[in-house]
Amino acid sequence: MEALKRLRHRLQRPVHLPVQLDLVVKGAEDAGDWPVAEGLAQETVDMMAKTGNRPMEAAARFRLATVADLAGDPETARKEFESAAGIFASLPPDPTVESYRADAQIHLADLEVQTGHPHRALARLLRIQGMVGKASEGGSVTGYFRAL
């Protein structure tokens, strides 16, 4: 975390820090260092939560949830996907927001299947079936049908 402190001091404008952290998170992911990637993604969430910028916080939580899932931490992934989905649901409707909302629900259903709750996953997927076309990528739509 000493490198993170140095990075903070070198940046002139704090708004750049989440972008820089995301690049470092990506580097840790590429190296397969999941604990570091998850820790840095958590740091980004903590910073965004302090700004009051709800869309950025939701996006950071979504990113943390994705990293936690890949790191084999389903509890953190579930908690952060639920937090992100709740924030996205509170925002004004917008194609990007709707896409993230759908993606979060699909990821939550997939986690429910992974943790032995297929009936919960099915109920969730049936509730969001009208949102599936709003998912951001074809992979999420595929995930919807895989989980279903």
mmCIF file of N, CA and C in Angstrom:
data_model
loop_
_atom_site.group_PDB
_atom_site.id
_atom_site.type_symbol
_atom_site.label_atom_id
_atom_site.label_comp_id
_atom_site.label_asym_id
_atom_site.label_seq_id
_atom_site.Cartn_x
_atom_site.Cartn_y
_atom_site.Cartn_z
ATOM 1 N N MET A 1 0.805 -1.187 0.000
ATOM 2 C CA MET A 1 0.000 0.000 0.000
ATOM 3 C C MET A 1 0.856 1.263 0.000
ATOM 4 N N GLU A 2 2.157 1.111 0.245
ATOM 5 C CA GLU A 2 3.055 2.264 0.198
ATOM 6 C C GLU A 2 3.085 2.857 -1.212
ATOM 7 N N ALA A 3 3.036 1.997 -2.229
ATOM 8 C CA ALA A 3 3.008 2.491 -3.608
ATOM 9 C C ALA A 3 1.754 3.319 -3.854
ATOM 10 N N LEU A 4 0.647 2.921 -3.272
ATOM 11 C CA LEU A 4 -0.603 3.667 -3.414
ATOM 12 C C LEU A 4 -0.467 5.050 -2.790
ATOM 13 N N LYS A 5 0.161 5.153 -1.639
ATOM 14 C CA LYS A 5 0.367 6.454 -0.997
ATOM 15 C C LYS A 5 1.239 7.355 -1.866
ATOM 16 N N ARG A 6 2.296 6.781 -2.454
ATOM 17 C CA ARG A 6 3.155 7.580 -3.341
ATOM 18 C C ARG A 6 2.377 8.054 -4.562
ATOM 19 N N LEU A 7 1.535 7.174 -5.107
ATOM 20 C CA LEU A 7 0.735 7.532 -6.274
ATOM 21 C C LEU A 7 -0.196 8.697 -5.943
ATOM 22 N N ARG A 8 -0.796 8.673 -4.778
ATOM 23 C CA ARG A 8 -1.693 9.761 -4.363
ATOM 24 C C ARG A 8 -0.961 11.098 -4.323
ATOM 25 N N HIS A 9 0.259 11.094 -3.803
ATOM 26 C CA HIS A 9 1.007 12.343 -3.662
ATOM 27 C C HIS A 9 1.492 12.884 -5.002
ATOM 28 N N ARG A 10 1.747 12.014 -5.954
ATOM 29 C CA ARG A 10 2.240 12.459 -7.257
ATOM 30 C C ARG A 10 1.158 13.073 -8.123
ATOM 31 N N LEU A 11 -0.054 12.723 -7.887
ATOM 32 C CA LEU A 11 -1.138 13.244 -8.725
ATOM 33 C C LEU A 11 -1.493 14.665 -8.307
ATOM 34 N N GLN A 12 -1.598 15.533 -9.286
ATOM 35 C CA GLN A 12 -1.928 16.930 -9.017
ATOM 36 C C GLN A 12 -3.400 17.096 -8.685
ATOM 37 N N ARG A 13 -4.250 16.397 -9.436
ATOM 38 C CA ARG A 13 -5.688 16.547 -9.255
ATOM 39 C C ARG A 13 -6.278 15.214 -8.817
ATOM 40 N N PRO A 14 -6.977 15.177 -7.671
ATOM 41 C CA PRO A 14 -7.508 13.917 -7.148
ATOM 42 C C PRO A 14 -8.474 13.212 -8.084
ATOM 43 N N VAL A 15 -9.114 13.945 -9.007
ATOM 44 C CA VAL A 15 -10.075 13.309 -9.891
ATOM 45 C C VAL A 15 -9.419 12.218 -10.744
ATOM 46 N N HIS A 16 -8.122 12.322 -10.950
ATOM 47 C CA HIS A 16 -7.419 11.329 -11.762
ATOM 48 C C HIS A 16 -7.136 10.039 -10.999
ATOM 49 N N LEU A 17 -7.197 10.082 -9.701
ATOM 50 C CA LEU A 17 -6.828 8.915 -8.906
ATOM 51 C C LEU A 17 -7.659 7.674 -9.219
ATOM 52 N N PRO A 18 -8.990 7.756 -9.346
ATOM 53 C CA PRO A 18 -9.738 6.541 -9.679
ATOM 54 C C PRO A 18 -9.306 5.930 -11.008
ATOM 55 N N VAL A 19 -8.992 6.773 -11.984
ATOM 56 C CA VAL A 19 -8.530 6.259 -13.275
ATOM 57 C C VAL A 19 -7.189 5.572 -13.100
ATOM 58 N N GLN A 20 -6.287 6.194 -12.360
ATOM 59 C CA GLN A 20 -4.977 5.595 -12.115
ATOM 60 C C GLN A 20 -5.118 4.288 -11.347
ATOM 61 N N LEU A 21 -5.977 4.283 -10.325
ATOM 62 C CA LEU A 21 -6.180 3.058 -9.556
ATOM 63 C C LEU A 21 -6.747 1.949 -10.428
ATOM 64 N N ASP A 22 -7.667 2.296 -11.308
ATOM 65 C CA ASP A 22 -8.242 1.274 -12.180
ATOM 66 C C ASP A 22 -7.168 0.658 -13.068
ATOM 67 N N LEU A 23 -6.219 1.464 -13.522
ATOM 68 C CA LEU A 23 -5.114 0.928 -14.320
ATOM 69 C C LEU A 23 -4.254 -0.017 -13.483
ATOM 70 N N VAL A 24 -4.043 0.342 -12.229
ATOM 71 C CA VAL A 24 -3.260 -0.524 -11.340
ATOM 72 C C VAL A 24 -4.038 -1.802 -11.039
ATOM 73 N N VAL A 25 -5.362 -1.684 -10.831
ATOM 74 C CA VAL A 25 -6.210 -2.865 -10.617
ATOM 75 C C VAL A 25 -6.093 -3.787 -11.822
ATOM 76 N N LYS A 26 -6.183 -3.216 -13.011
ATOM 77 C CA LYS A 26 -6.081 -4.009 -14.243
ATOM 78 C C LYS A 26 -4.720 -4.703 -14.320
ATOM 79 N N GLY A 27 -3.667 -4.003 -13.951
ATOM 80 C CA GLY A 27 -2.334 -4.607 -13.943
ATOM 81 C C GLY A 27 -2.251 -5.778 -12.979
ATOM 82 N N ALA A 28 -2.844 -5.623 -11.790
ATOM 83 C CA ALA A 28 -2.854 -6.721 -10.812
ATOM 84 C C ALA A 28 -3.663 -7.903 -11.333
ATOM 85 N N GLU A 29 -4.782 -7.600 -12.001
ATOM 86 C CA GLU A 29 -5.590 -8.673 -12.602
ATOM 87 C C GLU A 29 -4.781 -9.428 -13.658
ATOM 88 N N ASP A 30 -4.147 -8.658 -14.535
ATOM 89 C CA ASP A 30 -3.355 -9.277 -15.601
ATOM 90 C C ASP A 30 -2.238 -10.151 -15.052
ATOM 91 N N ALA A 31 -1.713 -9.755 -13.890
ATOM 92 C CA ALA A 31 -0.650 -10.537 -13.247
ATOM 93 C C ALA A 31 -1.214 -11.693 -12.424
ATOM 94 N N GLY A 32 -2.545 -11.760 -12.311
ATOM 95 C CA GLY A 32 -3.171 -12.811 -11.513
ATOM 96 C C GLY A 32 -3.042 -12.594 -10.024
ATOM 97 N N ASP A 33 -2.733 -11.365 -9.610
ATOM 98 C CA ASP A 33 -2.586 -11.049 -8.188
ATOM 99 C C ASP A 33 -3.921 -10.535 -7.664
ATOM 100 N N TRP A 34 -4.837 -11.469 -7.429
ATOM 101 C CA TRP A 34 -6.213 -11.131 -7.067
ATOM 102 C C TRP A 34 -6.354 -10.424 -5.739
ATOM 103 N N PRO A 35 -5.585 -10.783 -4.703
ATOM 104 C CA PRO A 35 -5.722 -10.026 -3.447
ATOM 105 C C PRO A 35 -5.365 -8.544 -3.615
ATOM 106 N N VAL A 36 -4.327 -8.254 -4.401
ATOM 107 C CA VAL A 36 -3.947 -6.858 -4.636
ATOM 108 C C VAL A 36 -5.023 -6.164 -5.466
ATOM 109 N N ALA A 37 -5.503 -6.827 -6.505
ATOM 110 C CA ALA A 37 -6.551 -6.244 -7.350
ATOM 111 C C ALA A 37 -7.786 -5.930 -6.516
ATOM 112 N N GLU A 38 -8.178 -6.857 -5.659
ATOM 113 C CA GLU A 38 -9.367 -6.639 -4.827
ATOM 114 C C GLU A 38 -9.143 -5.505 -3.828
ATOM 115 N N GLY A 39 -7.964 -5.449 -3.231
ATOM 116 C CA GLY A 39 -7.660 -4.373 -2.280
ATOM 117 C C GLY A 39 -7.678 -3.004 -2.930
ATOM 118 N N LEU A 40 -7.125 -2.901 -4.125
ATOM 119 C CA LEU A 40 -7.118 -1.628 -4.839
ATOM 120 C C LEU A 40 -8.525 -1.240 -5.296
ATOM 121 N N ALA A 41 -9.303 -2.218 -5.715
ATOM 122 C CA ALA A 41 -10.686 -1.930 -6.103
ATOM 123 C C ALA A 41 -11.471 -1.451 -4.886
ATOM 124 N N GLN A 42 -11.204 -2.016 -3.711
ATOM 125 C CA GLN A 42 -11.860 -1.563 -2.473
ATOM 126 C C GLN A 42 -11.449 -0.135 -2.162
ATOM 127 N N GLU A 43 -10.189 0.180 -2.370
ATOM 128 C CA GLU A 43 -9.701 1.547 -2.145
ATOM 129 C C GLU A 43 -10.445 2.541 -3.043
ATOM 130 N N THR A 44 -10.682 2.146 -4.277
ATOM 131 C CA THR A 44 -11.415 3.009 -5.206
ATOM 132 C C THR A 44 -12.839 3.239 -4.699
ATOM 133 N N VAL A 45 -13.485 2.179 -4.222
ATOM 134 C CA VAL A 45 -14.843 2.318 -3.668
ATOM 135 C C VAL A 45 -14.836 3.282 -2.488
ATOM 136 N N ASP A 46 -13.887 3.108 -1.592
ATOM 137 C CA ASP A 46 -13.813 3.971 -0.413
ATOM 138 C C ASP A 46 -13.664 5.433 -0.816
ATOM 139 N N MET A 47 -12.827 5.693 -1.804
ATOM 140 C CA MET A 47 -12.629 7.068 -2.266
ATOM 141 C C MET A 47 -13.890 7.621 -2.920
ATOM 142 N N MET A 48 -14.522 6.833 -3.768
ATOM 143 C CA MET A 48 -15.709 7.309 -4.475
ATOM 144 C C MET A 48 -16.877 7.532 -3.518
ATOM 145 N N ALA A 49 -16.986 6.708 -2.479
ATOM 146 C CA ALA A 49 -18.067 6.865 -1.500
ATOM 147 C C ALA A 49 -17.950 8.202 -0.772
ATOM 148 N N LYS A 50 -16.729 8.683 -0.597
ATOM 149 C CA LYS A 50 -16.511 9.949 0.096
ATOM 150 C C LYS A 50 -16.838 11.161 -0.773
ATOM 151 N N THR A 51 -16.884 10.990 -2.083
ATOM 152 C CA THR A 51 -17.108 12.131 -2.972
ATOM 153 C C THR A 51 -18.570 12.526 -3.076
ATOM 154 N N GLY A 52 -19.483 11.605 -2.791
ATOM 155 C CA GLY A 52 -20.899 11.887 -2.985
ATOM 156 C C GLY A 52 -21.350 11.716 -4.424
ATOM 157 N N ASN A 53 -20.449 11.305 -5.288
ATOM 158 C CA ASN A 53 -20.783 11.067 -6.696
ATOM 159 C C ASN A 53 -21.341 9.645 -6.797
ATOM 160 N N ARG A 54 -22.660 9.530 -6.706
ATOM 161 C CA ARG A 54 -23.301 8.213 -6.646
ATOM 162 C C ARG A 54 -23.059 7.359 -7.900
ATOM 163 N N PRO A 55 -23.136 7.923 -9.106
ATOM 164 C CA PRO A 55 -22.854 7.069 -10.274
ATOM 165 C C PRO A 55 -21.432 6.501 -10.262
ATOM 166 N N MET A 56 -20.460 7.333 -9.870
ATOM 167 C CA MET A 56 -19.073 6.843 -9.819
ATOM 168 C C MET A 56 -18.906 5.807 -8.707
ATOM 169 N N GLU A 57 -19.570 6.023 -7.586
ATOM 170 C CA GLU A 57 -19.501 5.037 -6.508
ATOM 171 C C GLU A 57 -20.105 3.711 -6.962
ATOM 172 N N ALA A 58 -21.238 3.779 -7.630
ATOM 173 C CA ALA A 58 -21.884 2.552 -8.109
ATOM 174 C C ALA A 58 -20.983 1.816 -9.088
ATOM 175 N N ALA A 59 -20.357 2.557 -10.003
ATOM 176 C CA ALA A 59 -19.448 1.929 -10.970
ATOM 177 C C ALA A 59 -18.248 1.301 -10.258
ATOM 178 N N ALA A 60 -17.725 1.980 -9.242
ATOM 179 C CA ALA A 60 -16.593 1.437 -8.482
ATOM 180 C C ALA A 60 -17.005 0.175 -7.724
ATOM 181 N N ARG A 61 -18.197 0.172 -7.160
ATOM 182 C CA ARG A 61 -18.684 -1.018 -6.451
ATOM 183 C C ARG A 61 -18.894 -2.185 -7.420
ATOM 184 N N PHE A 62 -19.405 -1.878 -8.604
ATOM 185 C CA PHE A 62 -19.584 -2.901 -9.630
ATOM 186 C C PHE A 62 -18.225 -3.509 -9.998
ATOM 187 N N ARG A 63 -17.220 -2.650 -10.150
ATOM 188 C CA ARG A 63 -15.867 -3.113 -10.489
ATOM 189 C C ARG A 63 -15.312 -3.985 -9.369
ATOM 190 N N LEU A 64 -15.465 -3.545 -8.127
ATOM 191 C CA LEU A 64 -15.000 -4.336 -6.988
ATOM 192 C C LEU A 64 -15.697 -5.690 -6.960
ATOM 193 N N ALA A 65 -16.986 -5.699 -7.197
ATOM 194 C CA ALA A 65 -17.734 -6.956 -7.187
ATOM 195 C C ALA A 65 -17.200 -7.910 -8.246
ATOM 196 N N THR A 66 -16.915 -7.382 -9.422
ATOM 197 C CA THR A 66 -16.379 -8.211 -10.503
ATOM 198 C C THR A 66 -15.022 -8.788 -10.128
ATOM 199 N N VAL A 67 -14.162 -7.947 -9.564
ATOM 200 C CA VAL A 67 -12.831 -8.401 -9.147
ATOM 201 C C VAL A 67 -12.955 -9.430 -8.024
ATOM 202 N N ALA A 68 -13.826 -9.169 -7.056
ATOM 203 C CA ALA A 68 -14.012 -10.107 -5.945
ATOM 204 C C ALA A 68 -14.493 -11.462 -6.450
ATOM 205 N N ASP A 69 -15.393 -11.454 -7.415
ATOM 206 C CA ASP A 69 -15.876 -12.708 -7.995
ATOM 207 C C ASP A 69 -14.721 -13.470 -8.637
ATOM 208 N N LEU A 70 -13.910 -12.774 -9.408
ATOM 209 C CA LEU A 70 -12.759 -13.416 -10.054
ATOM 210 C C LEU A 70 -11.715 -13.870 -9.030
ATOM 211 N N ALA A 71 -11.657 -13.170 -7.895
ATOM 212 C CA ALA A 71 -10.698 -13.510 -6.839
ATOM 213 C C ALA A 71 -11.177 -14.672 -5.978
ATOM 214 N N GLY A 72 -12.386 -15.160 -6.242
ATOM 215 C CA GLY A 72 -12.914 -16.264 -5.437
ATOM 216 C C GLY A 72 -13.489 -15.806 -4.117
ATOM 217 N N ASP A 73 -14.005 -14.594 -4.076
ATOM 218 C CA ASP A 73 -14.588 -14.014 -2.863
ATOM 219 C C ASP A 73 -16.071 -13.725 -3.136
ATOM 220 N N PRO A 74 -16.907 -14.778 -3.169
ATOM 221 C CA PRO A 74 -18.305 -14.581 -3.553
ATOM 222 C C PRO A 74 -19.104 -13.712 -2.588
ATOM 223 N N GLU A 75 -18.757 -13.697 -1.320
ATOM 224 C CA GLU A 75 -19.513 -12.887 -0.356
ATOM 225 C C GLU A 75 -19.319 -11.391 -0.631
ATOM 226 N N THR A 76 -18.073 -10.985 -0.846
ATOM 227 C CA THR A 76 -17.820 -9.580 -1.192
ATOM 228 C C THR A 76 -18.457 -9.254 -2.528
ATOM 229 N N ALA A 77 -18.343 -10.167 -3.481
ATOM 230 C CA ALA A 77 -18.946 -9.936 -4.796
ATOM 231 C C ALA A 77 -20.448 -9.724 -4.661
ATOM 232 N N ARG A 78 -21.110 -10.576 -3.916
ATOM 233 C CA ARG A 78 -22.561 -10.447 -3.725
ATOM 234 C C ARG A 78 -22.908 -9.113 -3.079
ATOM 235 N N LYS A 79 -22.210 -8.789 -1.984
ATOM 236 C CA LYS A 79 -22.478 -7.556 -1.247
ATOM 237 C C LYS A 79 -22.297 -6.331 -2.151
ATOM 238 N N GLU A 80 -21.230 -6.312 -2.936
ATOM 239 C CA GLU A 80 -20.950 -5.143 -3.764
ATOM 240 C C GLU A 80 -21.860 -5.067 -4.993
ATOM 241 N N PHE A 81 -22.221 -6.230 -5.577
ATOM 242 C CA PHE A 81 -23.193 -6.189 -6.676
ATOM 243 C C PHE A 81 -24.545 -5.681 -6.160
ATOM 244 N N GLU A 82 -24.932 -6.100 -4.960
ATOM 245 C CA GLU A 82 -26.196 -5.620 -4.388
ATOM 246 C C GLU A 82 -26.138 -4.125 -4.102
ATOM 247 N N SER A 83 -25.012 -3.656 -3.566
ATOM 248 C CA SER A 83 -24.861 -2.216 -3.301
ATOM 249 C C SER A 83 -24.901 -1.423 -4.602
ATOM 250 N N ALA A 84 -24.159 -1.898 -5.601
ATOM 251 C CA ALA A 84 -24.140 -1.204 -6.892
ATOM 252 C C ALA A 84 -25.538 -1.186 -7.507
ATOM 253 N N ALA A 85 -26.222 -2.322 -7.474
ATOM 254 C CA ALA A 85 -27.576 -2.401 -8.050
ATOM 255 C C ALA A 85 -28.514 -1.435 -7.342
ATOM 256 N N GLY A 86 -28.401 -1.332 -6.023
ATOM 257 C CA GLY A 86 -29.239 -0.405 -5.273
ATOM 258 C C GLY A 86 -28.981 1.045 -5.641
ATOM 259 N N ILE A 87 -27.719 1.393 -5.799
ATOM 260 C CA ILE A 87 -27.394 2.769 -6.196
ATOM 261 C C ILE A 87 -27.894 3.031 -7.610
ATOM 262 N N PHE A 88 -27.629 2.097 -8.525
ATOM 263 C CA PHE A 88 -28.090 2.293 -9.904
ATOM 264 C C PHE A 88 -29.612 2.431 -9.950
ATOM 265 N N ALA A 89 -30.311 1.676 -9.127
ATOM 266 C CA ALA A 89 -31.778 1.750 -9.107
ATOM 267 C C ALA A 89 -32.270 3.115 -8.616
ATOM 268 N N SER A 90 -31.464 3.805 -7.824
ATOM 269 C CA SER A 90 -31.859 5.107 -7.289
ATOM 270 C C SER A 90 -31.551 6.260 -8.244
ATOM 271 N N LEU A 91 -30.817 5.978 -9.308
ATOM 272 C CA LEU A 91 -30.427 7.030 -10.256
ATOM 273 C C LEU A 91 -31.501 7.225 -11.322
ATOM 274 N N PRO A 92 -31.542 8.395 -11.927
ATOM 275 C CA PRO A 92 -32.497 8.611 -13.014
ATOM 276 C C PRO A 92 -32.245 7.618 -14.158
ATOM 277 N N PRO A 93 -33.310 7.155 -14.797
ATOM 278 C CA PRO A 93 -33.141 6.203 -15.901
ATOM 279 C C PRO A 93 -32.264 6.783 -17.003
ATOM 280 N N ASP A 94 -31.403 5.921 -17.504
ATOM 281 C CA ASP A 94 -30.440 6.308 -18.527
ATOM 282 C C ASP A 94 -29.939 4.985 -19.118
ATOM 283 N N PRO A 95 -29.637 4.913 -20.401
ATOM 284 C CA PRO A 95 -29.207 3.629 -20.988
ATOM 285 C C PRO A 95 -28.010 2.990 -20.275
ATOM 286 N N THR A 96 -27.040 3.804 -19.871
ATOM 287 C CA THR A 96 -25.869 3.255 -19.182
ATOM 288 C C THR A 96 -26.257 2.705 -17.822
ATOM 289 N N VAL A 97 -27.055 3.456 -17.087
ATOM 290 C CA VAL A 97 -27.508 3.020 -15.762
ATOM 291 C C VAL A 97 -28.312 1.727 -15.880
ATOM 292 N N GLU A 98 -29.211 1.672 -16.852
ATOM 293 C CA GLU A 98 -30.039 0.467 -17.031
ATOM 294 C C GLU A 98 -29.170 -0.739 -17.393
ATOM 295 N N SER A 99 -28.146 -0.506 -18.178
ATOM 296 C CA SER A 99 -27.235 -1.585 -18.547
ATOM 297 C C SER A 99 -26.513 -2.138 -17.316
ATOM 298 N N TYR A 100 -25.991 -1.239 -16.488
ATOM 299 C CA TYR A 100 -25.316 -1.673 -15.258
ATOM 300 C C TYR A 100 -26.285 -2.386 -14.317
ATOM 301 N N ARG A 101 -27.515 -1.869 -14.213
ATOM 302 C CA ARG A 101 -28.512 -2.523 -13.351
ATOM 303 C C ARG A 101 -28.756 -3.957 -13.806
ATOM 304 N N ALA A 102 -28.938 -4.135 -15.105
ATOM 305 C CA ALA A 102 -29.173 -5.480 -15.639
ATOM 306 C C ALA A 102 -27.955 -6.369 -15.406
ATOM 307 N N ASP A 103 -26.775 -5.838 -15.692
ATOM 308 C CA ASP A 103 -25.548 -6.617 -15.497
ATOM 309 C C ASP A 103 -25.381 -7.053 -14.044
ATOM 310 N N ALA A 104 -25.645 -6.137 -13.110
ATOM 311 C CA ALA A 104 -25.500 -6.473 -11.684
ATOM 312 C C ALA A 104 -26.447 -7.603 -11.307
ATOM 313 N N GLN A 105 -27.689 -7.548 -11.777
ATOM 314 C CA GLN A 105 -28.657 -8.595 -11.458
ATOM 315 C C GLN A 105 -28.241 -9.945 -12.066
ATOM 316 N N ILE A 106 -27.714 -9.905 -13.273
ATOM 317 C CA ILE A 106 -27.256 -11.147 -13.919
ATOM 318 C C ILE A 106 -26.081 -11.744 -13.153
ATOM 319 N N HIS A 107 -25.148 -10.892 -12.740
ATOM 320 C CA HIS A 107 -24.010 -11.386 -11.943
ATOM 321 C C HIS A 107 -24.485 -11.950 -10.605
ATOM 322 N N LEU A 108 -25.459 -11.276 -9.984
ATOM 323 C CA LEU A 108 -25.997 -11.793 -8.715
ATOM 324 C C LEU A 108 -26.653 -13.156 -8.913
ATOM 325 N N ALA A 109 -27.380 -13.322 -9.996
ATOM 326 C CA ALA A 109 -28.001 -14.625 -10.270
ATOM 327 C C ALA A 109 -26.931 -15.692 -10.473
ATOM 328 N N ASP A 110 -25.881 -15.338 -11.181
ATOM 329 C CA ASP A 110 -24.792 -16.290 -11.400
ATOM 330 C C ASP A 110 -24.144 -16.682 -10.069
ATOM 331 N N LEU A 111 -23.940 -15.712 -9.185
ATOM 332 C CA LEU A 111 -23.382 -16.013 -7.861
ATOM 333 C C LEU A 111 -24.323 -16.903 -7.056
ATOM 334 N N GLU A 112 -25.625 -16.677 -7.184
ATOM 335 C CA GLU A 112 -26.580 -17.518 -6.471
ATOM 336 C C GLU A 112 -26.494 -18.963 -6.957
ATOM 337 N N VAL A 113 -26.315 -19.152 -8.246
ATOM 338 C CA VAL A 113 -26.148 -20.514 -8.774
ATOM 339 C C VAL A 113 -24.869 -21.122 -8.211
ATOM 340 N N GLN A 114 -23.772 -20.346 -8.233
ATOM 341 C CA GLN A 114 -22.478 -20.832 -7.744
ATOM 342 C C GLN A 114 -22.516 -21.211 -6.273
ATOM 343 N N THR A 115 -23.342 -20.512 -5.496
ATOM 344 C CA THR A 115 -23.386 -20.772 -4.053
ATOM 345 C C THR A 115 -24.538 -21.690 -3.659
ATOM 346 N N GLY A 116 -25.093 -22.391 -4.647
ATOM 347 C CA GLY A 116 -26.093 -23.409 -4.352
ATOM 348 C C GLY A 116 -27.505 -22.922 -4.154
ATOM 349 N N HIS A 117 -27.868 -21.798 -4.742
ATOM 350 C CA HIS A 117 -29.219 -21.259 -4.616
ATOM 351 C C HIS A 117 -29.857 -21.056 -5.988
ATOM 352 N N PRO A 118 -30.017 -22.127 -6.747
ATOM 353 C CA PRO A 118 -30.556 -21.975 -8.107
ATOM 354 C C PRO A 118 -31.980 -21.433 -8.141
ATOM 355 N N HIS A 119 -32.779 -21.723 -7.124
ATOM 356 C CA HIS A 119 -34.158 -21.226 -7.120
ATOM 357 C C HIS A 119 -34.195 -19.703 -6.960
ATOM 358 N N ARG A 120 -33.307 -19.175 -6.119
ATOM 359 C CA ARG A 120 -33.203 -17.723 -5.969
ATOM 360 C C ARG A 120 -32.752 -17.090 -7.289
ATOM 361 N N ALA A 121 -31.779 -17.735 -7.922
ATOM 362 C CA ALA A 121 -31.265 -17.223 -9.198
ATOM 363 C C ALA A 121 -32.376 -17.187 -10.243
ATOM 364 N N LEU A 122 -33.140 -18.261 -10.317
ATOM 365 C CA LEU A 122 -34.228 -18.322 -11.290
ATOM 366 C C LEU A 122 -35.259 -17.224 -11.030
ATOM 367 N N ALA A 123 -35.618 -17.028 -9.764
ATOM 368 C CA ALA A 123 -36.587 -15.985 -9.435
ATOM 369 C C ALA A 123 -36.054 -14.603 -9.819
ATOM 370 N N ARG A 124 -34.772 -14.362 -9.549
ATOM 371 C CA ARG A 124 -34.155 -13.075 -9.894
ATOM 372 C C ARG A 124 -34.171 -12.873 -11.407
ATOM 373 N N LEU A 125 -33.793 -13.908 -12.142
ATOM 374 C CA LEU A 125 -33.733 -13.796 -13.600
ATOM 375 C C LEU A 125 -35.114 -13.583 -14.208
ATOM 376 N N LEU A 126 -36.101 -14.226 -13.642
ATOM 377 C CA LEU A 126 -37.455 -14.033 -14.157
ATOM 378 C C LEU A 126 -37.938 -12.602 -13.896
ATOM 379 N N ARG A 127 -37.530 -12.031 -12.742
ATOM 380 C CA ARG A 127 -37.913 -10.644 -12.432
ATOM 381 C C ARG A 127 -37.282 -9.642 -13.387
ATOM 382 N N ILE A 128 -36.088 -9.946 -13.889
ATOM 383 C CA ILE A 128 -35.371 -8.966 -14.710
ATOM 384 C C ILE A 128 -35.388 -9.295 -16.198
ATOM 385 N N GLN A 129 -36.175 -10.256 -16.613
ATOM 386 C CA GLN A 129 -36.099 -10.666 -18.016
ATOM 387 C C GLN A 129 -36.334 -9.511 -18.985
ATOM 388 N N GLY A 130 -37.126 -8.524 -18.633
ATOM 389 C CA GLY A 130 -37.337 -7.370 -19.501
ATOM 390 C C GLY A 130 -36.133 -6.453 -19.597
ATOM 391 N N MET A 131 -35.202 -6.594 -18.653
ATOM 392 C CA MET A 131 -33.997 -5.758 -18.653
ATOM 393 C C MET A 131 -32.862 -6.368 -19.457
ATOM 394 N N VAL A 132 -32.963 -7.624 -19.838
ATOM 395 C CA VAL A 132 -31.835 -8.329 -20.436
ATOM 396 C C VAL A 132 -31.304 -7.643 -21.684
ATOM 397 N N GLY A 133 -32.175 -7.111 -22.513
ATOM 398 C CA GLY A 133 -31.718 -6.419 -23.714
ATOM 399 C C GLY A 133 -30.904 -5.179 -23.410
ATOM 400 N N LYS A 134 -30.957 -4.720 -22.144
ATOM 401 C CA LYS A 134 -30.226 -3.524 -21.749
ATOM 402 C C LYS A 134 -28.839 -3.858 -21.207
ATOM 403 N N ALA A 135 -28.537 -5.137 -21.084
ATOM 404 C CA ALA A 135 -27.223 -5.536 -20.570
ATOM 405 C C ALA A 135 -26.151 -5.017 -21.500
ATOM 406 N N SER A 136 -25.005 -4.644 -20.929
ATOM 407 C CA SER A 136 -23.985 -3.922 -21.681
ATOM 408 C C SER A 136 -23.286 -4.734 -22.748
ATOM 409 N N GLU A 137 -23.149 -6.001 -22.554
ATOM 410 C CA GLU A 137 -22.391 -6.788 -23.511
ATOM 411 C C GLU A 137 -23.094 -8.105 -23.767
ATOM 412 N N GLY A 138 -22.801 -8.669 -24.911
ATOM 413 C CA GLY A 138 -23.369 -9.963 -25.247
ATOM 414 C C GLY A 138 -23.036 -11.022 -24.212
ATOM 415 N N GLY A 139 -21.878 -10.873 -23.552
ATOM 416 C CA GLY A 139 -21.485 -11.827 -22.527
ATOM 417 C C GLY A 139 -22.445 -11.850 -21.367
ATOM 418 N N SER A 140 -23.007 -10.693 -21.038
ATOM 419 C CA SER A 140 -23.974 -10.635 -19.956
ATOM 420 C C SER A 140 -25.275 -11.300 -20.343
ATOM 421 N N VAL A 141 -25.670 -11.100 -21.582
ATOM 422 C CA VAL A 141 -26.872 -11.784 -22.061
ATOM 423 C C VAL A 141 -26.635 -13.287 -22.047
ATOM 424 N N THR A 142 -25.456 -13.694 -22.483
ATOM 425 C CA THR A 142 -25.100 -15.118 -22.434
ATOM 426 C C THR A 142 -25.108 -15.593 -20.986
ATOM 427 N N GLY A 143 -24.584 -14.757 -20.070
ATOM 428 C CA GLY A 143 -24.605 -15.097 -18.652
ATOM 429 C C GLY A 143 -26.007 -15.257 -18.127
ATOM 430 N N TYR A 144 -26.912 -14.421 -18.613
ATOM 431 C CA TYR A 144 -28.313 -14.535 -18.211
ATOM 432 C C TYR A 144 -28.852 -15.920 -18.566
ATOM 433 N N PHE A 145 -28.641 -16.323 -19.809
ATOM 434 C CA PHE A 145 -29.170 -17.619 -20.232
ATOM 435 C C PHE A 145 -28.414 -18.785 -19.608
ATOM 436 N N ARG A 146 -27.127 -18.604 -19.340
ATOM 437 C CA ARG A 146 -26.345 -19.653 -18.665
ATOM 438 C C ARG A 146 -26.884 -19.862 -17.250
ATOM 439 N N ALA A 147 -27.135 -18.744 -16.554
ATOM 440 C CA ALA A 147 -27.648 -18.826 -15.190
ATOM 441 C C ALA A 147 -29.085 -19.355 -15.173
ATOM 442 N N LEU A 148 -29.869 -18.987 -16.197
ATOM 443 C CA LEU A 148 -31.245 -19.440 -16.281
ATOM 444 C C LEU A 148 -31.296 -20.942 -16.500
#
